[in-house]
Amino acid sequence: MKIGTTDINNIKIGTTAVSSVYLGANKVWPNENPFEFTVDTTNAGSASDTFIMPAGNIGTYNAVIDWGDGSTSDITTFTDLDLTHVYSVSGVYNISISGTYPYIFFDGLGDKLKILDITNWGDIGTLSMNQAFQSCTNLTCSATDKADFPNCTTMYRAFQSCTSFNHSFDNCNWSSSLSIQECFEGCTSFNSSLNDLDLSSCVNYIEAFQSCTSFNSSLNNWSPTGSLENFFRNCSLFNQDLSSWNTTGVTNLIDTLRNTSFNYSLNTWDFSSVTSLEYFLSGSNYNQDSDTWDVSSVTSFVGVFNNCTSFNQDVGSWDISVGASFYETFRLTALDNTNYQAILIGWTGWVGGVATKTVQPNVNAHFGTAKYGIGTDSEDAKNWLTGVGNTWTITDGGGI
């Protein structure tokens, strides 16, 4: 509630706190937009007639919980004894929280199996979603309002291992969140869109959707930064167009699309700040032109296309001058002799019998079973790489 533009968080008559303010029959404070959810007290956790509402030690609590049985509790601290509620009859109840409740914190413990459905996200002043609903394996979401958390600083493991959870986060405001690390990891039923999600402060995207084995929905207009390590790893069905992404600030693509069905062009991506492509697309269905990628800052190309069994592309234009390892790069791919020979010539800049480019020494490189051309520039380029001064160790299919 506000007086003018000032938020009123606590109302007292003398020294007595006021828990609710009504205008006629309508509650106007605290918070006319509650967080609402359903629980089943008989599920595993506390006693079969009990539900314990979890809370974390962040922010100031000034909330009212309506337990769905005609009783309410005023909550003023995260250790409030009234967070434990005993029902006269065990069963399913609709609970609502109004006011300020900054941190729901199941943390994979307690009554995590009793919460069944979020029916309204509301606005309860959420400041943290760190492990908020972690391992709430029965949790679904039928809410129709947006899950906006404008003041929430982290979504770390917010829904991790919520194996029944599936809800769209299109156009939601998570603008203060610094991390979505492991946010949906292991959400095996999750397959909803997250287009235009506001993550403007986020710097940690590691493992956000790892092992979301049903996930194949759009994430348009994202601008991730930093590391995308394991971001979609083991999302076995994932195959969405990511051309709308702004990747200027991305530095690490280790295992990002590993073991997915991904096969879209990435030529709109900015790779110029990326230092590692280790197993970036390994085990995916990828087979797209990739010759225009700016990989001039990449030091590790280990396994980039490893086990991409359809991949057969010429990436001879890549600047690999700081590349220190190509171990398993083209292992178990369909790289053919023509493209392999073009890569050897391109990476060395072989012209008129001499190399015009520099490479790192003592590099281990794997080109699958593709063959160089005996008596051609590709053989000369390979001999230069493996010879004195460079001493590369190259695995290939030999000469032809």
CSV table of C-alpha atoms in Angstrom, one decimal:
chain,number,residue,atom,x,y,z
A,1,MET,CA,0.0,0.0,0.0
A,2,LYS,CA,1.2,3.5,-0.7
A,3,ILE,CA,0.6,7.0,0.7
A,4,GLY,CA,1.3,9.1,-2.4
A,5,THR,CA,4.3,7.4,-4.0
A,6,THR,CA,5.7,6.0,-0.7
A,7,ASP,CA,5.4,2.3,0.0
A,8,ILE,CA,4.0,1.5,3.5
A,9,ASN,CA,5.5,-1.8,4.8
A,10,ASN,CA,4.3,-1.7,8.4
A,11,ILE,CA,1.1,-0.2,9.9
A,12,LYS,CA,0.5,0.1,13.6
A,13,ILE,CA,-2.1,1.5,15.9
A,14,GLY,CA,-0.1,2.6,18.8
A,15,THR,CA,2.4,-0.3,19.3
A,16,THR,CA,0.1,-2.9,17.9
A,17,ALA,CA,0.8,-4.2,14.3
A,18,VAL,CA,-2.0,-4.1,11.9
A,19,SER,CA,-2.0,-7.3,9.8
A,20,SER,CA,-4.7,-6.4,7.2
A,21,VAL,CA,-6.5,-3.3,5.9
A,22,TYR,CA,-9.9,-3.6,4.2
A,23,LEU,CA,-11.9,-1.2,2.1
A,24,GLY,CA,-15.4,-2.5,2.6
A,25,ALA,CA,-15.1,-6.3,1.9
A,26,ASN,CA,-12.0,-5.9,-0.2
A,27,LYS,CA,-8.5,-6.4,1.3
A,28,VAL,CA,-6.2,-3.6,0.1
A,29,TRP,CA,-3.2,-4.3,2.3
A,30,PRO,CA,-1.1,-6.2,2.5
A,31,ASN,CA,-0.7,-7.0,-1.2
A,32,GLU,CA,-3.8,-7.5,-3.2
A,33,ASN,CA,-1.8,-9.8,-5.5
A,34,PRO,CA,-0.9,-12.9,-3.5
A,35,PHE,CA,1.3,-15.9,-4.3
A,36,GLU,CA,-1.1,-18.8,-4.4
A,37,PHE,CA,-0.4,-22.5,-4.5
A,38,THR,CA,-1.9,-25.9,-3.7
A,39,VAL,CA,-0.5,-28.5,-1.2
A,40,ASP,CA,-1.3,-32.0,-0.3
A,41,THR,CA,-0.5,-32.6,3.4
A,42,THR,CA,-0.6,-36.4,3.0
A,43,ASN,CA,2.5,-36.5,0.8
A,44,ALA,CA,5.9,-37.3,2.3
A,45,GLY,CA,7.5,-34.7,4.6
A,46,SER,CA,6.3,-33.5,7.9
A,47,ALA,CA,3.2,-35.1,9.6
A,48,SER,CA,0.3,-36.0,7.3
A,49,ASP,CA,-1.8,-33.2,8.8
A,50,THR,CA,0.9,-30.5,8.6
A,51,PHE,CA,2.5,-28.2,6.1
A,52,ILE,CA,5.7,-26.2,6.9
A,53,MET,CA,6.1,-23.1,4.7
A,54,PRO,CA,9.8,-22.7,4.0
A,55,ALA,CA,11.5,-19.3,4.4
A,56,GLY,CA,15.1,-18.0,4.0
A,57,ASN,CA,17.1,-15.5,5.8
A,58,ILE,CA,16.9,-12.6,3.4
A,59,GLY,CA,15.0,-9.3,3.7
A,60,THR,CA,12.1,-8.3,6.0
A,61,TYR,CA,9.0,-10.4,6.3
A,62,ASN,CA,5.6,-8.8,6.7
A,63,ALA,CA,3.2,-11.3,5.3
A,64,VAL,CA,-0.2,-13.0,6.0
A,65,ILE,CA,-0.6,-16.6,5.1
A,66,ASP,CA,-4.1,-17.8,4.4
A,67,TRP,CA,-3.9,-21.6,5.0
A,68,GLY,CA,-7.0,-22.4,3.1
A,69,ASP,CA,-8.9,-23.8,6.1
A,70,GLY,CA,-10.3,-20.5,7.4
A,71,SER,CA,-7.2,-19.6,9.4
A,72,THR,CA,-4.4,-17.1,8.8
A,73,SER,CA,-1.0,-16.4,10.3
A,74,ASP,CA,1.0,-13.2,10.4
A,75,ILE,CA,4.6,-13.8,9.5
A,76,THR,CA,7.3,-11.3,10.5
A,77,THR,CA,10.5,-13.4,10.4
A,78,PHE,CA,11.9,-16.3,8.5
A,79,THR,CA,12.0,-18.3,11.8
A,80,ASP,CA,8.4,-17.5,12.7
A,81,LEU,CA,6.8,-20.5,14.5
A,82,ASP,CA,3.5,-19.8,12.6
A,83,LEU,CA,5.2,-21.1,9.4
A,84,THR,CA,4.2,-24.5,10.6
A,85,HIS,CA,0.5,-25.2,10.2
A,86,VAL,CA,-1.4,-28.2,11.5
A,87,TYR,CA,-4.8,-28.9,9.8
A,88,SER,CA,-7.7,-30.5,11.5
A,89,VAL,CA,-8.2,-32.7,8.5
A,90,SER,CA,-5.4,-34.0,6.2
A,91,GLY,CA,-5.7,-33.3,2.5
A,92,VAL,CA,-5.4,-30.8,-0.3
A,93,TYR,CA,-5.5,-27.1,0.5
A,94,ASN,CA,-5.2,-23.8,-1.4
A,95,ILE,CA,-2.8,-21.5,0.3
A,96,SER,CA,-2.1,-17.8,-0.4
A,97,ILE,CA,0.6,-15.5,0.8
A,98,SER,CA,0.0,-11.7,0.8
A,99,GLY,CA,2.3,-8.9,1.8
A,100,THR,CA,6.1,-9.2,1.8
A,101,TYR,CA,7.6,-12.7,1.8
A,102,PRO,CA,11.1,-12.2,0.3
A,103,TYR,CA,12.4,-15.7,0.1
A,104,ILE,CA,10.6,-19.0,-0.4
A,105,PHE,CA,13.3,-21.6,0.3
A,106,PHE,CA,12.5,-25.3,0.0
A,107,ASP,CA,16.2,-26.1,-0.7
A,108,GLY,CA,15.4,-29.7,-1.7
A,109,LEU,CA,14.3,-30.4,1.8
A,110,GLY,CA,11.3,-30.4,4.1
A,111,ASP,CA,7.8,-30.5,2.6
A,112,LYS,CA,9.1,-30.3,-1.0
A,113,LEU,CA,6.8,-33.2,-2.1
A,114,LYS,CA,3.7,-31.5,-0.7
A,115,ILE,CA,3.5,-28.5,-3.0
A,116,LEU,CA,1.5,-29.5,-6.1
A,117,ASP,CA,0.7,-26.4,-8.1
A,118,ILE,CA,1.5,-22.7,-8.3
A,119,THR,CA,-1.9,-21.1,-9.3
A,120,ASN,CA,-0.8,-17.4,-9.1
A,121,TRP,CA,2.7,-15.9,-9.0
A,122,GLY,CA,1.4,-12.6,-7.6
A,123,ASP,CA,3.9,-10.1,-6.1
A,124,ILE,CA,5.3,-10.8,-2.6
A,125,GLY,CA,8.5,-8.9,-2.9
A,126,THR,CA,10.7,-11.8,-3.9
A,127,LEU,CA,14.4,-11.0,-3.3
A,128,SER,CA,15.9,-14.4,-3.9
A,129,MET,CA,15.0,-17.6,-5.7
A,130,ASN,CA,18.2,-19.4,-4.7
A,131,GLN,CA,17.1,-23.1,-4.6
A,132,ALA,CA,13.6,-21.9,-4.0
A,133,PHE,CA,11.7,-24.9,-5.3
A,134,GLN,CA,14.6,-27.2,-5.7
A,135,SER,CA,13.5,-30.9,-6.0
A,136,CYS,CA,9.8,-30.1,-5.6
A,137,THR,CA,9.2,-33.1,-7.9
A,138,ASN,CA,5.4,-32.8,-7.8
A,139,LEU,CA,5.3,-29.1,-8.6
A,140,THR,CA,3.3,-28.0,-11.6
A,141,CYS,CA,2.2,-24.5,-12.6
A,142,SER,CA,-1.3,-23.4,-13.8
A,143,ALA,CA,-0.8,-19.7,-13.1
A,144,THR,CA,-1.8,-17.4,-15.9
A,145,ASP,CA,0.0,-14.3,-14.6
A,146,LYS,CA,3.7,-13.5,-15.4
A,147,ALA,CA,6.4,-14.7,-13.1
A,148,ASP,CA,8.0,-11.3,-12.6
A,149,PHE,CA,10.8,-11.0,-10.1
A,150,PRO,CA,12.2,-7.5,-10.7
A,151,ASN,CA,14.1,-7.3,-7.4
A,152,CYS,CA,15.3,-10.9,-7.2
A,153,THR,CA,19.1,-11.1,-7.3
A,154,THR,CA,19.5,-14.8,-8.2
A,155,MET,CA,17.6,-17.7,-9.8
A,156,TYR,CA,20.3,-20.2,-8.9
A,157,ARG,CA,18.8,-23.7,-8.9
A,158,ALA,CA,15.3,-22.1,-8.5
A,159,PHE,CA,13.5,-25.1,-10.2
A,160,GLN,CA,16.3,-27.6,-10.3
A,161,SER,CA,15.0,-31.2,-10.5
A,162,CYS,CA,11.4,-30.1,-10.5
A,163,THR,CA,10.6,-33.1,-12.8
A,164,SER,CA,6.9,-32.2,-13.2
A,165,PHE,CA,7.3,-28.5,-13.8
A,166,ASN,CA,6.5,-26.9,-17.1
A,167,HIS,CA,5.6,-23.2,-17.5
A,168,SER,CA,6.3,-20.4,-20.0
A,169,PHE,CA,8.5,-17.4,-18.9
A,170,ASP,CA,7.9,-15.3,-22.0
A,171,ASN,CA,8.5,-11.6,-21.4
A,172,CYS,CA,9.1,-12.0,-17.7
A,173,ASN,CA,11.2,-9.5,-15.7
A,174,TRP,CA,14.2,-11.1,-14.0
A,175,SER,CA,16.2,-7.9,-14.6
A,176,SER,CA,18.1,-8.0,-11.2
A,177,SER,CA,19.1,-11.6,-11.3
A,178,LEU,CA,22.8,-12.2,-11.5
A,179,SER,CA,22.6,-15.9,-12.0
A,180,ILE,CA,20.4,-18.5,-13.7
A,181,GLN,CA,22.9,-21.3,-13.0
A,182,GLU,CA,21.2,-24.7,-12.9
A,183,CYS,CA,17.9,-22.9,-12.8
A,184,PHE,CA,16.0,-25.6,-14.7
A,185,GLU,CA,18.6,-28.3,-14.6
A,186,GLY,CA,17.0,-31.8,-14.5
A,187,CYS,CA,13.5,-30.4,-15.2
A,188,THR,CA,12.7,-33.4,-17.4
A,189,SER,CA,9.1,-32.3,-18.2
A,190,PHE,CA,10.0,-28.7,-19.0
A,191,ASN,CA,9.2,-27.6,-22.5
A,192,SER,CA,8.0,-24.0,-22.5
A,193,SER,CA,9.2,-20.9,-24.2
A,194,LEU,CA,11.3,-18.2,-22.6
A,195,ASN,CA,11.2,-15.5,-25.3
A,196,ASP,CA,12.3,-12.0,-24.4
A,197,LEU,CA,13.1,-12.9,-20.8
A,198,ASP,CA,14.7,-9.9,-19.2
A,199,LEU,CA,18.1,-11.1,-17.9
A,200,SER,CA,19.9,-7.8,-18.3
A,201,SER,CA,22.0,-8.2,-15.2
A,202,CYS,CA,22.8,-11.9,-15.5
A,203,VAL,CA,26.4,-13.0,-15.7
A,204,ASN,CA,26.1,-16.7,-14.9
A,205,TYR,CA,24.3,-19.0,-17.3
A,206,ILE,CA,26.1,-22.3,-16.5
A,207,GLU,CA,24.1,-25.4,-16.8
A,208,ALA,CA,20.8,-23.5,-16.9
A,209,PHE,CA,18.9,-26.2,-18.9
A,210,GLN,CA,21.2,-29.1,-18.6
A,211,SER,CA,19.4,-32.5,-18.8
A,212,CYS,CA,16.0,-30.9,-19.6
A,213,THR,CA,15.3,-33.9,-21.8
A,214,SER,CA,11.9,-32.7,-23.1
A,215,PHE,CA,13.0,-29.2,-23.8
A,216,ASN,CA,12.6,-27.9,-27.4
A,217,SER,CA,11.1,-24.5,-27.1
A,218,SER,CA,12.2,-21.0,-28.2
A,219,LEU,CA,14.4,-18.6,-26.4
A,220,ASN,CA,14.3,-15.6,-28.7
A,221,ASN,CA,16.2,-12.4,-28.2
A,222,TRP,CA,18.6,-13.5,-25.5
A,223,SER,CA,21.9,-11.6,-24.8
A,224,PRO,CA,23.9,-14.0,-22.6
A,225,THR,CA,27.4,-13.1,-21.3
A,226,GLY,CA,30.3,-15.0,-19.8
A,227,SER,CA,30.2,-18.8,-19.7
A,228,LEU,CA,27.5,-20.9,-21.3
A,229,GLU,CA,29.2,-24.1,-20.1
A,230,ASN,CA,26.7,-27.0,-20.3
A,231,PHE,CA,23.9,-24.6,-21.0
A,232,PHE,CA,21.8,-27.1,-23.1
A,233,ARG,CA,23.9,-30.2,-22.5
A,234,ASN,CA,21.9,-33.4,-22.7
A,235,CYS,CA,18.7,-31.6,-23.9
A,236,SER,CA,18.4,-34.4,-26.3
A,237,LEU,CA,15.4,-32.9,-28.2
A,238,PHE,CA,16.6,-29.3,-28.4
A,239,ASN,CA,16.7,-27.9,-31.9
A,240,GLN,CA,15.7,-24.3,-32.0
A,241,ASP,CA,16.9,-21.3,-34.1
A,242,LEU,CA,19.3,-19.2,-31.9
A,243,SER,CA,20.1,-16.6,-34.6
A,244,SER,CA,18.4,-13.8,-32.6
A,245,TRP,CA,20.9,-14.1,-29.8
A,246,ASN,CA,23.5,-11.4,-29.1
A,247,THR,CA,26.6,-13.4,-28.0
A,248,THR,CA,29.1,-10.5,-28.0
A,249,GLY,CA,29.8,-11.0,-24.3
A,250,VAL,CA,30.1,-14.8,-24.4
A,251,THR,CA,33.5,-16.2,-23.4
A,252,ASN,CA,33.1,-19.9,-22.9
A,253,LEU,CA,31.1,-22.4,-24.9
A,254,ILE,CA,32.3,-25.6,-23.3
A,255,ASP,CA,29.7,-28.4,-23.8
A,256,THR,CA,27.0,-25.8,-24.6
A,257,LEU,CA,25.0,-27.8,-27.1
A,258,ARG,CA,26.5,-31.2,-26.4
A,259,ASN,CA,24.2,-34.2,-26.9
A,260,THR,CA,21.4,-32.2,-28.4
A,261,SER,CA,19.5,-32.4,-31.8
A,262,PHE,CA,20.7,-29.0,-32.7
A,263,ASN,CA,21.2,-28.2,-36.4
A,264,TYR,CA,20.8,-24.5,-37.1
A,265,SER,CA,23.2,-22.0,-38.5
A,266,LEU,CA,25.3,-20.0,-36.0
A,267,ASN,CA,26.7,-17.6,-38.5
A,268,THR,CA,25.0,-14.7,-36.8
A,269,TRP,CA,26.8,-15.4,-33.5
A,270,ASP,CA,29.8,-13.3,-32.4
A,271,PHE,CA,32.5,-15.7,-31.3
A,272,SER,CA,35.2,-13.0,-31.0
A,273,SER,CA,35.4,-13.2,-27.2
A,274,VAL,CA,35.2,-16.9,-26.9
A,275,THR,CA,38.3,-18.7,-25.6
A,276,SER,CA,37.1,-22.3,-25.4
A,277,LEU,CA,34.9,-24.3,-27.8
A,278,GLU,CA,35.6,-27.6,-26.0
A,279,TYR,CA,32.9,-30.2,-27.0
A,280,PHE,CA,30.6,-27.2,-27.9
A,281,LEU,CA,28.5,-29.2,-30.4
A,282,SER,CA,29.7,-32.7,-29.6
A,283,GLY,CA,27.1,-35.4,-30.1
A,284,SER,CA,24.7,-33.1,-31.8
A,285,ASN,CA,23.1,-33.2,-35.3
A,286,TYR,CA,25.0,-30.2,-36.4
A,287,ASN,CA,26.1,-29.9,-40.0
A,288,GLN,CA,26.1,-26.2,-41.0
A,289,ASP,CA,28.5,-23.8,-42.7
A,290,SER,CA,30.7,-22.5,-39.9
A,291,ASP,CA,33.6,-21.0,-41.9
A,292,THR,CA,32.8,-17.4,-41.0
A,293,TRP,CA,33.1,-17.8,-37.2
A,294,ASP,CA,35.7,-15.5,-35.6
A,295,VAL,CA,37.6,-17.9,-33.5
A,296,SER,CA,40.7,-15.9,-33.3
A,297,SER,CA,40.6,-15.9,-29.4
A,298,VAL,CA,39.9,-19.6,-29.0
A,299,THR,CA,42.7,-21.6,-27.4
A,300,SER,CA,40.9,-24.9,-27.1
A,301,PHE,CA,39.1,-26.6,-29.9
A,302,VAL,CA,39.0,-29.9,-28.2
A,303,GLY,CA,36.1,-32.0,-29.4
A,304,VAL,CA,34.1,-29.1,-31.0
A,305,PHE,CA,32.4,-31.4,-33.5
A,306,ASN,CA,33.3,-34.7,-31.8
A,307,ASN,CA,30.6,-37.4,-32.6
A,308,CYS,CA,28.7,-35.0,-34.9
A,309,THR,CA,28.2,-37.8,-37.2
A,310,SER,CA,26.7,-35.7,-40.1
A,311,PHE,CA,29.3,-32.9,-39.9
A,312,ASN,CA,31.2,-32.3,-43.1
A,313,GLN,CA,32.2,-28.7,-43.6
A,314,ASP,CA,35.2,-26.7,-44.7
A,315,VAL,CA,36.4,-24.5,-41.8
A,316,GLY,CA,39.7,-23.7,-43.5
A,317,SER,CA,39.2,-19.9,-43.1
A,318,TRP,CA,39.4,-20.1,-39.3
A,319,ASP,CA,42.1,-18.1,-37.6
A,320,ILE,CA,43.6,-20.8,-35.3
A,321,SER,CA,46.8,-18.9,-34.4
A,322,VAL,CA,46.2,-19.3,-30.7
A,323,GLY,CA,44.7,-22.8,-30.8
A,324,ALA,CA,46.6,-25.0,-28.5
A,325,SER,CA,44.6,-28.3,-28.8
A,326,PHE,CA,42.4,-29.9,-31.5
A,327,TYR,CA,42.1,-33.2,-29.7
A,328,GLU,CA,39.0,-35.1,-31.0
A,329,THR,CA,37.9,-32.0,-32.9
A,330,PHE,CA,36.6,-34.0,-36.0
A,331,ARG,CA,36.5,-37.4,-34.4
A,332,LEU,CA,33.5,-39.5,-35.5
A,333,THR,CA,32.3,-36.9,-38.0
A,334,ALA,CA,31.6,-37.3,-41.7
A,335,LEU,CA,34.5,-35.0,-42.7
A,336,ASP,CA,35.5,-36.0,-46.2
A,337,ASN,CA,38.9,-35.8,-47.9
A,338,THR,CA,38.1,-32.6,-49.9
A,339,ASN,CA,37.2,-30.6,-46.8
A,340,TYR,CA,40.1,-32.0,-44.7
A,341,GLN,CA,42.5,-31.1,-47.4
A,342,ALA,CA,41.1,-27.6,-47.6
A,343,ILE,CA,41.4,-27.2,-43.9
A,344,LEU,CA,45.1,-28.2,-43.9
A,345,ILE,CA,45.8,-25.7,-46.6
A,346,GLY,CA,43.6,-23.0,-45.1
A,347,TRP,CA,44.9,-23.2,-41.5
A,348,THR,CA,48.5,-23.1,-42.6
A,349,GLY,CA,47.9,-20.5,-45.4
A,350,TRP,CA,49.8,-22.8,-47.7
A,351,VAL,CA,50.7,-20.8,-50.9
A,352,GLY,CA,53.5,-21.5,-53.3
A,353,GLY,CA,55.1,-24.2,-51.3
A,354,VAL,CA,55.3,-22.2,-48.0
A,355,ALA,CA,53.1,-21.6,-45.0
A,356,THR,CA,51.9,-18.0,-44.6
A,357,LYS,CA,50.3,-18.4,-41.2
A,358,THR,CA,51.5,-19.2,-37.7
A,359,VAL,CA,50.3,-21.9,-35.4
A,360,GLN,CA,50.9,-23.0,-31.9
A,361,PRO,CA,53.5,-25.8,-31.4
A,362,ASN,CA,53.0,-29.3,-29.9
A,363,VAL,CA,49.3,-29.5,-30.8
A,364,ASN,CA,47.3,-32.7,-30.8
A,365,ALA,CA,44.8,-32.7,-33.7
A,366,HIS,CA,42.1,-35.3,-34.8
A,367,PHE,CA,40.6,-35.2,-38.2
A,368,GLY,CA,38.7,-38.5,-38.1
A,369,THR,CA,39.3,-40.8,-41.0
A,370,ALA,CA,39.6,-38.1,-43.7
A,371,LYS,CA,42.7,-38.4,-46.0
A,372,TYR,CA,45.2,-35.9,-47.2
A,373,GLY,CA,46.2,-35.9,-50.9
A,374,ILE,CA,49.6,-37.6,-51.5
A,375,GLY,CA,51.9,-35.3,-53.5
A,376,THR,CA,49.5,-32.3,-53.1
A,377,ASP,CA,49.7,-29.1,-51.1
A,378,SER,CA,47.6,-30.8,-48.4
A,379,GLU,CA,50.4,-33.3,-47.8
A,380,ASP,CA,53.0,-30.5,-47.7
A,381,ALA,CA,50.8,-28.5,-45.2
A,382,LYS,CA,50.4,-31.6,-43.0
A,383,ASN,CA,54.2,-32.3,-43.1
A,384,TRP,CA,54.8,-28.6,-42.1
A,385,LEU,CA,52.5,-29.0,-39.1
A,386,THR,CA,54.0,-32.2,-38.0
A,387,GLY,CA,57.6,-31.2,-38.7
A,388,VAL,CA,60.4,-29.6,-36.8
A,389,GLY,CA,59.2,-26.3,-35.2
A,390,ASN,CA,55.6,-27.2,-35.0
A,391,THR,CA,55.6,-30.9,-34.0
A,392,TRP,CA,51.9,-31.4,-34.3
A,393,THR,CA,50.5,-34.9,-33.7
A,394,ILE,CA,47.8,-35.5,-36.3
A,395,THR,CA,45.3,-38.4,-36.4
A,396,ASP,CA,43.7,-38.9,-39.8
A,397,GLY,CA,42.9,-41.6,-42.4
A,398,GLY,CA,46.3,-41.4,-44.0
A,399,GLY,CA,47.1,-40.4,-47.6
A,400,ILE,CA,45.2,-41.0,-50.8
